[in-house]
Amino acid sequence: MRGEPLKIRVFHMKEVTVGNYFYLEADRLIIPDHVACQNPDIEQLTIQVLPPHHHDVRTNTIMDIIPLSAKVLGLMGTGITHTLTGVCVVLCGAIRDGEQMHEFGSTEGILHENMKWNCAGTPKKEDYIILIDMLAKKDCILTRKLCLEMFALADRFIQGIRELLKIMDGRDAVETHVYEEKSHPGKPRVAIVKQVAGQGAMYDTLVFPQEPGGFAGGISIIDMNNMPVLLTANEFRDGALRAMV
Amino acid sequence: MGIGPSTKETTKHYFEDPMVKAFADDPDIDFCGIIIVGTPQDNRMKHLVGQRTAVWLEGMNCSGAVISADGWGNSDVDFMNTMEQIGRRDISVIGLKFIGRQAKFVVENEYTRQVLDINKSAAGIETEVIGENAVAAVDAVKALAAIKLVMRKDHQRT
């Protein structure tokens, strides 16, 4: 609602390493390099941490770049959200001896050659990258179901970080941003219309996931017959939209 | 055709969206929100979702709208239709889309010239490099300036 502020608290990670379990401090994150996967379609799932400037790594096509953010209090667009900077997830995927997980234009190869760094939507060169690379079994077909399974699996792993992020002490945050939606009566009324993907495998968009930029609980625009949905600026800033292209 | 790597907006892009950043805090406009609309497969639905978007903008009493798309090709049909539906209701409209040298419009109408190109690659092509052509702060500022100008012009005409 207008007048209800959204507070985003930022924790900046100076070190991300691989260990046996999830562990989060104000400036340090440890993640495990495995996730329980009972999915019969997924043959291999690798999780690596790439330190800053070490991006000379061969990957499958980049399916998404996902921020690490968790809802602490309130509904999406209001209350408190915690978010990590200095680190993000790069999700990659392919089918063994088959297609890369993409709809139009693939980015498999050396990571640093396939990414324009420091842009809106891409990591900084100084950031840590949690690289999740999935390989579906040979002879799997690139279907919407397979894509959704991969996104869901990555989301389950990320949730491990989110659960710790939720219980961080707000006083340890390095930055706090308070967003208030203001009306400017008398000025011309302007809206943004975003045309998003909504046709099938790797051409899909979710709204209203349970966590900011998450997957679980999200509603696919395809399942809503691509009908328009209205979001406030704060809902948008709070990760109400999730890319699946 | 669909959404190429260089124009695609990742979840991180949505989280720190340059358009929302530029529009939501501008004191010269009364910002109403963001309408998310999909790109259906069949023609009837393509027209219907564009029309519903425009009806909504009209109901919200908007003077202007900026429509952006991260894909090109077949989705131009949806894009140009939605622009036309918005324009027909006397709402000023600006589009934001990848054109470059590669993505000339599949369909055109009187609003085509009000579409700004988000291409940033030297060759004007889908470079298959993530983030290279995606909407950046500079595109958002251009779109904001453009919609203000078009609204002023359209207002003087009536």
GROMACS .gro file of C-alpha atoms in nm:
model
  403
    1MET     CA    1   0.000   0.000   0.000
    2ARG     CA    2   0.108   0.356  -0.060
    3GLY     CA    3   0.273   0.503   0.245
    4GLU     CA    4   0.408   0.167   0.362
    5PRO     CA    5   0.784   0.175   0.321
    6LEU     CA    6   1.001  -0.113   0.203
    7LYS     CA    7   1.327  -0.149   0.387
    8ILE     CA    8   1.609  -0.341   0.217
    9ARG     CA    9   1.905  -0.421   0.438
   10VAL     CA   10   2.228  -0.505   0.261
   11PHE     CA   11   2.501  -0.741   0.381
   12HIS     CA   12   2.820  -0.729   0.179
   13MET     CA   13   3.012  -1.054   0.141
   14LYS     CA   14   3.390  -1.023   0.148
   15GLU     CA   15   3.447  -1.395   0.136
   16VAL     CA   16   3.250  -1.689  -0.001
   17THR     CA   17   3.386  -2.041   0.037
   18VAL     CA   18   3.278  -2.401   0.003
   19GLY     CA   19   3.228  -2.611   0.317
   20ASN     CA   20   3.014  -2.891   0.450
   21TYR     CA   21   2.709  -2.683   0.539
   22PHE     CA   22   2.551  -2.338   0.502
   23TYR     CA   23   2.700  -2.072   0.727
   24LEU     CA   24   2.649  -1.696   0.713
   25GLU     CA   25   2.814  -1.411   0.899
   26ALA     CA   26   2.784  -1.037   0.836
   27ASP     CA   27   3.058  -1.049   0.571
   28ARG     CA   28   3.125  -1.417   0.508
   29LEU     CA   29   2.932  -1.702   0.350
   30ILE     CA   30   3.002  -2.074   0.339
   31ILE     CA   31   2.797  -2.300   0.112
   32PRO     CA   32   2.803  -2.676   0.057
   33ASP     CA   33   2.895  -2.796  -0.292
   34HIS     CA   34   2.614  -3.046  -0.317
   35VAL     CA   35   2.238  -3.057  -0.290
   36ALA     CA   36   2.011  -3.354  -0.238
   37CYS     CA   37   1.864  -3.431  -0.577
   38GLN     CA   38   1.613  -3.711  -0.628
   39ASN     CA   39   1.511  -3.588  -0.968
   40PRO     CA   40   1.536  -3.877  -1.216
   41ASP     CA   41   1.604  -3.639  -1.507
   42ILE     CA   42   1.908  -3.469  -1.357
   43GLU     CA   43   2.229  -3.661  -1.402
   44GLN     CA   44   2.483  -3.421  -1.261
   45LEU     CA   45   2.474  -3.105  -1.055
   46THR     CA   46   2.792  -2.915  -0.975
   47ILE     CA   47   2.819  -2.620  -0.741
   48GLN     CA   48   3.135  -2.409  -0.742
   49VAL     CA   49   3.238  -2.077  -0.593
   50LEU     CA   50   3.426  -1.854  -0.835
   51PRO     CA   51   3.635  -1.590  -0.655
   52PRO     CA   52   3.650  -1.234  -0.796
   53HIS     CA   53   3.827  -1.209  -1.136
   54HIS     CA   54   3.845  -1.588  -1.168
   55HIS     CA   55   3.593  -1.635  -1.441
   56ASP     CA   56   3.794  -1.840  -1.684
   57VAL     CA   57   3.561  -2.134  -1.642
   58ARG     CA   58   3.378  -2.340  -1.901
   59THR     CA   59   3.003  -2.354  -1.839
   60ASN     CA   60   2.683  -2.462  -2.010
   61THR     CA   61   2.447  -2.190  -2.128
   62ILE     CA   62   2.357  -1.929  -1.865
   63MET     CA   63   1.992  -1.982  -1.771
   64ASP     CA   64   1.968  -1.701  -1.517
   65ILE     CA   65   2.157  -1.473  -1.279
   66ILE     CA   66   1.985  -1.475  -0.944
   67PRO     CA   67   2.029  -1.231  -0.655
   68LEU     CA   68   2.044  -1.367  -0.299
   69SER     CA   69   1.763  -1.201  -0.114
   70ALA     CA   70   1.515  -1.309   0.153
   71LYS     CA   71   1.190  -1.175   0.293
   72VAL     CA   72   1.220  -1.111   0.665
   73LEU     CA   73   0.899  -0.932   0.758
   74GLY     CA   74   0.581  -0.828   0.581
   75LEU     CA   75   0.431  -0.893   0.242
   76MET     CA   76   0.623  -0.849  -0.081
   77GLY     CA   77   0.676  -0.477  -0.141
   78THR     CA   78   0.649  -0.378   0.225
   79GLY     CA   79   0.831  -0.458   0.548
   80ILE     CA   80   1.190  -0.578   0.560
   81THR     CA   81   1.404  -0.764   0.307
   82HIS     CA   82   1.763  -0.877   0.357
   83THR     CA   83   1.993  -0.903   0.059
   84LEU     CA   84   2.354  -1.001  -0.010
   85THR     CA   85   2.590  -0.801  -0.228
   86GLY     CA   86   2.931  -0.913  -0.348
   87VAL     CA   87   2.784  -1.249  -0.447
   88CYS     CA   88   2.516  -1.387  -0.677
   89VAL     CA   89   2.413  -1.715  -0.836
   90VAL     CA   90   2.477  -1.797  -1.200
   91LEU     CA   91   2.261  -2.090  -1.307
   92CYS     CA   92   2.369  -2.292  -1.610
   93GLY     CA   93   2.229  -2.604  -1.772
   94ALA     CA   94   2.227  -2.848  -2.062
   95ILE     CA   95   2.121  -3.196  -2.165
   96ARG     CA   96   2.404  -3.449  -2.192
   97ASP     CA   97   2.512  -3.480  -2.557
   98GLY     CA   98   2.206  -3.273  -2.641
   99GLU     CA   99   2.067  -2.926  -2.632
  100GLN     CA  100   2.175  -2.638  -2.417
  101MET     CA  101   1.893  -2.507  -2.196
  102HIS     CA  102   1.800  -2.204  -2.401
  103GLU     CA  103   1.526  -2.087  -2.629
  104PHE     CA  104   1.709  -1.847  -2.861
  105GLY     CA  105   2.088  -1.800  -2.853
  106SER     CA  106   2.313  -2.000  -2.628
  107THR     CA  107   2.597  -1.883  -2.405
  108GLU     CA  108   2.787  -2.200  -2.330
  109GLY     CA  109   3.166  -2.165  -2.323
  110ILE     CA  110   3.409  -1.961  -2.117
  111LEU     CA  111   3.210  -1.759  -1.865
  112HIS     CA  112   3.404  -1.434  -1.887
  113GLU     CA  113   3.363  -1.423  -2.266
  114ASN     CA  114   2.988  -1.464  -2.247
  115MET     CA  115   2.909  -1.199  -1.991
  116LYS     CA  116   2.924  -0.821  -2.000
  117TRP     CA  117   3.023  -0.751  -1.641
  118ASN     CA  118   2.908  -0.461  -1.422
  119CYS     CA  119   2.581  -0.412  -1.612
  120ALA     CA  120   2.225  -0.403  -1.488
  121GLY     CA  121   2.150  -0.770  -1.433
  122THR     CA  122   2.506  -0.905  -1.443
  123PRO     CA  123   2.762  -0.948  -1.163
  124LYS     CA  124   3.056  -0.717  -1.102
  125LYS     CA  125   3.401  -0.855  -1.177
  126GLU     CA  126   3.478  -0.812  -0.806
  127ASP     CA  127   3.184  -1.033  -0.706
  128TYR     CA  128   3.192  -1.393  -0.593
  129ILE     CA  129   2.986  -1.617  -0.816
  130ILE     CA  130   2.805  -1.928  -0.700
  131LEU     CA  131   2.801  -2.131  -1.020
  132ILE     CA  132   2.531  -2.396  -1.034
  133ASP     CA  133   2.567  -2.608  -1.345
  134MET     CA  134   2.316  -2.885  -1.421
  135LEU     CA  135   2.325  -3.165  -1.670
  136ALA     CA  136   2.006  -3.351  -1.758
  137LYS     CA  137   2.029  -3.715  -1.864
  138LYS     CA  138   2.102  -3.806  -2.222
  139ASP     CA  139   1.790  -3.824  -2.443
  140CYS     CA  140   1.593  -3.589  -2.218
  141ILE     CA  141   1.390  -3.344  -2.425
  142LEU     CA  142   1.402  -2.970  -2.367
  143THR     CA  143   1.053  -2.928  -2.228
  144ARG     CA  144   0.897  -2.667  -2.001
  145LYS     CA  145   0.879  -2.936  -1.730
  146LEU     CA  146   1.254  -3.000  -1.743
  147CYS     CA  147   1.330  -2.626  -1.726
  148LEU     CA  148   1.099  -2.583  -1.427
  149GLU     CA  149   1.264  -2.878  -1.251
  150MET     CA  150   1.606  -2.722  -1.293
  151PHE     CA  151   1.490  -2.383  -1.167
  152ALA     CA  152   1.317  -2.550  -0.872
  153LEU     CA  153   1.627  -2.746  -0.780
  154ALA     CA  154   1.848  -2.437  -0.786
  155ASP     CA  155   1.588  -2.252  -0.579
  156ARG     CA  156   1.587  -2.525  -0.314
  157PHE     CA  157   1.964  -2.485  -0.280
  158ILE     CA  158   1.942  -2.104  -0.261
  159GLN     CA  159   1.673  -2.135   0.008
  160GLY     CA  160   1.945  -2.272   0.238
  161ILE     CA  161   2.119  -1.935   0.215
  162ARG     CA  162   1.791  -1.741   0.245
  163GLU     CA  163   1.697  -1.914   0.571
  164LEU     CA  164   2.020  -1.789   0.730
  165LEU     CA  165   1.985  -1.446   0.572
  166LYS     CA  166   1.643  -1.403   0.733
  167ILE     CA  167   1.787  -1.434   1.084
  168MET     CA  168   2.079  -1.195   1.034
  169ASP     CA  169   2.095  -0.908   1.282
  170GLY     CA  170   1.982  -0.594   1.100
  171ARG     CA  171   2.243  -0.390   1.288
  172ASP     CA  172   2.518  -0.572   1.096
  173ALA     CA  173   2.388  -0.443   0.763
  174VAL     CA  174   2.632  -0.218   0.575
  175GLU     CA  175   2.353  -0.028   0.402
  176THR     CA  176   1.982   0.018   0.455
  177HIS     CA  177   1.764   0.148   0.176
  178VAL     CA  178   1.416   0.273   0.256
  179TYR     CA  179   1.184   0.299  -0.043
  180GLU     CA  180   0.864   0.497  -0.016
  181GLU     CA  181   0.615   0.526  -0.296
  182LYS     CA  182   0.525   0.887  -0.336
  183SER     CA  183   0.240   1.039  -0.534
  184HIS     CA  184   0.306   1.359  -0.719
  185PRO     CA  185  -0.046   1.500  -0.759
  186GLY     CA  186  -0.096   1.732  -1.051
  187LYS     CA  187   0.191   1.580  -1.251
  188PRO     CA  188   0.122   1.362  -1.556
  189ARG     CA  189   0.044   1.003  -1.466
  190VAL     CA  190   0.290   0.758  -1.622
  191ALA     CA  191   0.317   0.379  -1.607
  192ILE     CA  192   0.571   0.126  -1.732
  193VAL     CA  193   0.452  -0.171  -1.938
  194LYS     CA  194   0.689  -0.466  -1.945
  195GLN     CA  195   0.628  -0.724  -2.214
  196VAL     CA  196   0.771  -1.051  -2.086
  197ALA     CA  197   0.820  -1.403  -2.218
  198GLY     CA  198   0.523  -1.636  -2.191
  199GLN     CA  199   0.518  -1.923  -2.434
  200GLY     CA  200   0.695  -2.227  -2.297
  201ALA     CA  201   1.033  -2.385  -2.228
  202MET     CA  202   1.293  -2.119  -2.142
  203TYR     CA  203   1.045  -1.853  -2.250
  204ASP     CA  204   0.855  -1.804  -1.929
  205THR     CA  205   0.818  -1.551  -1.644
  206LEU     CA  206   0.696  -1.590  -1.286
  207VAL     CA  207   0.524  -1.334  -1.069
  208PHE     CA  208   0.481  -1.332  -0.693
  209PRO     CA  209   0.731  -1.596  -0.580
  210GLN     CA  210   0.743  -1.648  -0.203
  211GLU     CA  211   1.097  -1.511  -0.177
  212PRO     CA  212   1.241  -1.207  -0.362
  213GLY     CA  213   1.351  -1.324  -0.707
  214GLY     CA  214   1.268  -1.680  -0.599
  215PHE     CA  215   1.093  -1.965  -0.773
  216ALA     CA  216   0.881  -2.152  -0.515
  217GLY     CA  217   0.522  -2.027  -0.499
  218GLY     CA  218   0.556  -1.817  -0.814
  219ILE     CA  219   0.275  -1.805  -1.068
  220SER     CA  220   0.371  -1.842  -1.433
  221ILE     CA  221   0.245  -1.576  -1.673
  222ILE     CA  222   0.170  -1.866  -1.913
  223ASP     CA  223  -0.069  -2.016  -1.659
  224MET     CA  224  -0.244  -1.678  -1.638
  225ASN     CA  225  -0.296  -1.675  -2.015
  226ASN     CA  226  -0.040  -1.394  -2.037
  227MET     CA  227  -0.293  -1.147  -1.897
  228PRO     CA  228  -0.160  -0.817  -1.759
  229VAL     CA  229  -0.068  -0.795  -1.390
  230LEU     CA  230  -0.008  -0.467  -1.207
  231LEU     CA  231   0.290  -0.432  -0.973
  232THR     CA  232   0.387  -0.136  -0.757
  233ALA     CA  233   0.740   0.001  -0.771
  234ASN     CA  234   0.813  -0.148  -0.428
  235GLU     CA  235   0.679  -0.491  -0.521
  236PHE     CA  236   0.906  -0.483  -0.824
  237ARG     CA  237   1.207  -0.376  -0.615
  238ASP     CA  238   1.125  -0.658  -0.376
  239GLY     CA  239   1.169  -0.925  -0.644
  240ALA     CA  240   0.806  -0.987  -0.745
  241LEU     CA  241   0.923  -1.085  -1.092
  242ARG     CA  242   1.135  -1.387  -1.178
  243ALA     CA  243   1.297  -1.439  -1.520
  244MET     CA  244   1.294  -1.781  -1.684
  245VAL     CA  245   1.432  -1.704  -2.029
  246MET     CA  246   1.311  -1.568  -3.269
  247GLY     CA  247   1.266  -1.483  -2.906
  248ILE     CA  248   1.488  -1.349  -2.636
  249GLY     CA  249   1.860  -1.354  -2.710
  250PRO     CA  250   2.130  -1.360  -2.441
  251SER     CA  251   2.242  -0.999  -2.498
  252THR     CA  252   1.895  -0.849  -2.451
  253LYS     CA  253   1.758  -1.086  -2.192
  254GLU     CA  254   1.672  -0.949  -1.852
  255THR     CA  255   1.789  -1.178  -1.576
  256THR     CA  256   1.623  -1.203  -1.235
  257LYS     CA  257   1.907  -0.984  -1.106
  258HIS     CA  258   1.813  -0.728  -1.372
  259TYR     CA  259   1.455  -0.724  -1.247
  260PHE     CA  260   1.579  -0.687  -0.890
  261GLU     CA  261   1.776  -0.373  -0.974
  262ASP     CA  262   1.568  -0.259  -1.270
  263PRO     CA  263   1.699   0.068  -1.420
  264MET     CA  264   1.353   0.165  -1.550
  265VAL     CA  265   1.189   0.144  -1.208
  266LYS     CA  266   1.484   0.330  -1.057
  267ALA     CA  267   1.448   0.618  -1.305
  268PHE     CA  268   1.068   0.643  -1.311
  269ALA     CA  269   0.958   0.575  -0.954
  270ASP     CA  270   1.141   0.867  -0.798
  271ASP     CA  271   1.101   1.131  -1.068
  272PRO     CA  272   0.912   1.428  -0.917
  273ASP     CA  273   0.798   1.550  -1.261
  274ILE     CA  274   0.565   1.253  -1.310
  275ASP     CA  275   0.309   1.075  -1.095
  276PHE     CA  276   0.426   0.716  -1.128
  277CYS     CA  277   0.143   0.462  -1.135
  278GLY     CA  278   0.322   0.127  -1.138
  279ILE     CA  279   0.443  -0.147  -1.369
  280ILE     CA  280   0.213  -0.361  -1.581
  281ILE     CA  281   0.357  -0.703  -1.664
  282VAL     CA  282   0.207  -0.855  -1.977
  283GLY     CA  283   0.299  -1.181  -2.150
  284THR     CA  284   0.343  -1.280  -2.511
  285PRO     CA  285   0.081  -1.539  -2.605
  286GLN     CA  286   0.110  -1.768  -2.904
  287ASP     CA  287  -0.215  -1.721  -3.089
  288ASN     CA  288  -0.323  -1.402  -3.256
  289ARG     CA  289  -0.652  -1.353  -3.077
  290MET     CA  290  -0.477  -1.368  -2.739
  291LYS     CA  291  -0.194  -1.140  -2.860
  292HIS     CA  292  -0.453  -0.874  -2.939
  293LEU     CA  293  -0.656  -0.936  -2.628
  294VAL     CA  294  -0.370  -0.897  -2.377
  295GLY     CA  295  -0.254  -0.575  -2.549
  296GLN     CA  296  -0.607  -0.439  -2.540
  297ARG     CA  297  -0.648  -0.530  -2.171
  298THR     CA  298  -0.321  -0.352  -2.093
  299ALA     CA  299  -0.443  -0.038  -2.266
  300VAL     CA  300  -0.784  -0.054  -2.095
  301TRP     CA  301  -0.605  -0.075  -1.766
  302LEU     CA  302  -0.385   0.227  -1.841
  303GLU     CA  303  -0.695   0.421  -1.940
  304GLY     CA  304  -0.869   0.320  -1.618
  305MET     CA  305  -0.565   0.433  -1.423
  306ASN     CA  306  -0.602   0.770  -1.592
  307CYS     CA  307  -0.251   0.759  -1.736
  308SER     CA  308  -0.125   1.034  -1.966
  309GLY     CA  309   0.176   0.835  -2.073
  310ALA     CA  310   0.319   0.483  -2.086
  311VAL     CA  311   0.658   0.337  -2.170
  312ILE     CA  312   0.652  -0.018  -2.301
  313SER     CA  313   0.968  -0.227  -2.303
  314ALA     CA  314   1.041  -0.575  -2.435
  315ASP     CA  315   1.352  -0.786  -2.397
  316GLY     CA  316   1.284  -0.999  -2.705
  317TRP     CA  317   1.238  -0.935  -3.074
  318GLY     CA  318   1.095  -1.103  -3.380
  319ASN     CA  319   0.751  -1.255  -3.340
  320SER     CA  320   0.696  -1.065  -3.015
  321ASP     CA  321   0.697  -0.743  -3.225
  322VAL     CA  322   0.337  -0.830  -3.314
  323ASP     CA  323   0.240  -0.808  -2.946
  324PHE     CA  324   0.457  -0.502  -2.896
  325MET     CA  325   0.321  -0.294  -3.184
  326ASN     CA  326  -0.036  -0.401  -3.114
  327THR     CA  327  -0.009  -0.292  -2.750
  328MET     CA  328   0.143   0.042  -2.856
  329GLU     CA  329  -0.142   0.097  -3.098
  330GLN     CA  330  -0.405   0.006  -2.839
  331ILE     CA  331  -0.249   0.251  -2.594
  332GLY     CA  332  -0.213   0.529  -2.853
  333ARG     CA  333  -0.571   0.489  -2.971
  334ARG     CA  334  -0.687   0.587  -2.623
  335ASP     CA  335  -0.500   0.917  -2.643
  336ILE     CA  336  -0.231   0.799  -2.404
  337SER     CA  337   0.119   0.907  -2.511
  338VAL     CA  338   0.346   0.609  -2.567
  339ILE     CA  339   0.716   0.534  -2.606
  340GLY     CA  340   0.862   0.191  -2.681
  341LEU     CA  341   1.196   0.044  -2.581
  342LYS     CA  342   1.328  -0.257  -2.771
  343PHE     CA  343   1.634  -0.407  -2.937
  344ILE     CA  344   1.656  -0.306  -3.303
  345GLY     CA  345   2.023  -0.262  -3.405
  346ARG     CA  346   2.088  -0.378  -3.759
  347GLN     CA  347   1.943  -0.719  -3.704
  348ALA     CA  348   1.598  -0.675  -3.556
  349LYS     CA  349   1.402  -0.460  -3.796
  350PHE     CA  350   1.032  -0.464  -3.710
  351VAL     CA  351   0.835  -0.768  -3.819
  352VAL     CA  352   0.528  -0.546  -3.826
  353GLU     CA  353   0.509  -0.167  -3.838
  354ASN     CA  354   0.252   0.098  -3.762
  355GLU     CA  355   0.241   0.472  -3.691
  356TYR     CA  356   0.400   0.417  -3.349
  357THR     CA  357   0.713   0.240  -3.483
  358ARG     CA  358   0.905   0.567  -3.491
  359GLN     CA  359   0.837   0.616  -3.121
  360VAL     CA  360   1.043   0.309  -3.034
  361LEU     CA  361   1.391   0.368  -2.891
  362ASP     CA  362   1.666   0.118  -2.972
  363ILE     CA  363   1.842  -0.046  -2.676
  364ASN     CA  364   2.124  -0.182  -2.892
  365LYS     CA  365   2.466  -0.105  -2.748
  366SER     CA  366   2.684  -0.343  -2.950
  367ALA     CA  367   2.910  -0.185  -3.213
  368ALA     CA  368   2.789  -0.424  -3.484
  369GLY     CA  369   2.422  -0.376  -3.397
  370ILE     CA  370   2.361  -0.747  -3.355
  371GLU     CA  371   2.259  -1.004  -3.097
  372THR     CA  372   2.610  -1.067  -2.967
  373GLU     CA  373   2.518  -1.360  -2.741
  374VAL     CA  374   2.693  -1.187  -2.453
  375ILE     CA  375   2.470  -1.165  -2.144
  376GLY     CA  376   2.385  -0.809  -2.045
  377GLU     CA  377   2.541  -0.633  -2.344
  378ASN     CA  378   2.222  -0.499  -2.503
  379ALA     CA  379   1.983  -0.524  -2.207
  380VAL     CA  380   1.806  -0.210  -2.086
  381ALA     CA  381   2.059   0.001  -1.893
  382ALA     CA  382   2.034   0.323  -1.691
  383VAL     CA  383   2.104   0.528  -2.004
  384ASP     CA  384   1.806   0.369  -2.185
  385ALA     CA  385   1.580   0.435  -1.888
  386VAL     CA  386   1.679   0.803  -1.874
  387LYS     CA  387   1.628   0.837  -2.249
  388ALA     CA  388   1.283   0.677  -2.223
  389LEU     CA  389   1.186   0.904  -1.935
  390ALA     CA  390   1.293   1.215  -2.126
  391ALA     CA  391   1.119   1.091  -2.442
  392ILE     CA  392   0.785   1.022  -2.274
  393LYS     CA  393   0.789   1.366  -2.113
  394LEU     CA  394   0.849   1.527  -2.453
  395VAL     CA  395   0.584   1.320  -2.630
  396MET     CA  396   0.329   1.393  -2.355
  397ARG     CA  397   0.395   1.764  -2.388
  398LYS     CA  398   0.365   1.750  -2.765
  399ASP     CA  399   0.046   1.541  -2.757
  400HIS     CA  400  -0.103   1.771  -2.493
  401GLN     CA  401  -0.039   2.082  -2.707
  402ARG     CA  402  -0.206   1.917  -3.004
  403THR     CA  403  -0.536   1.857  -2.823
   0.00000   0.00000   0.00000
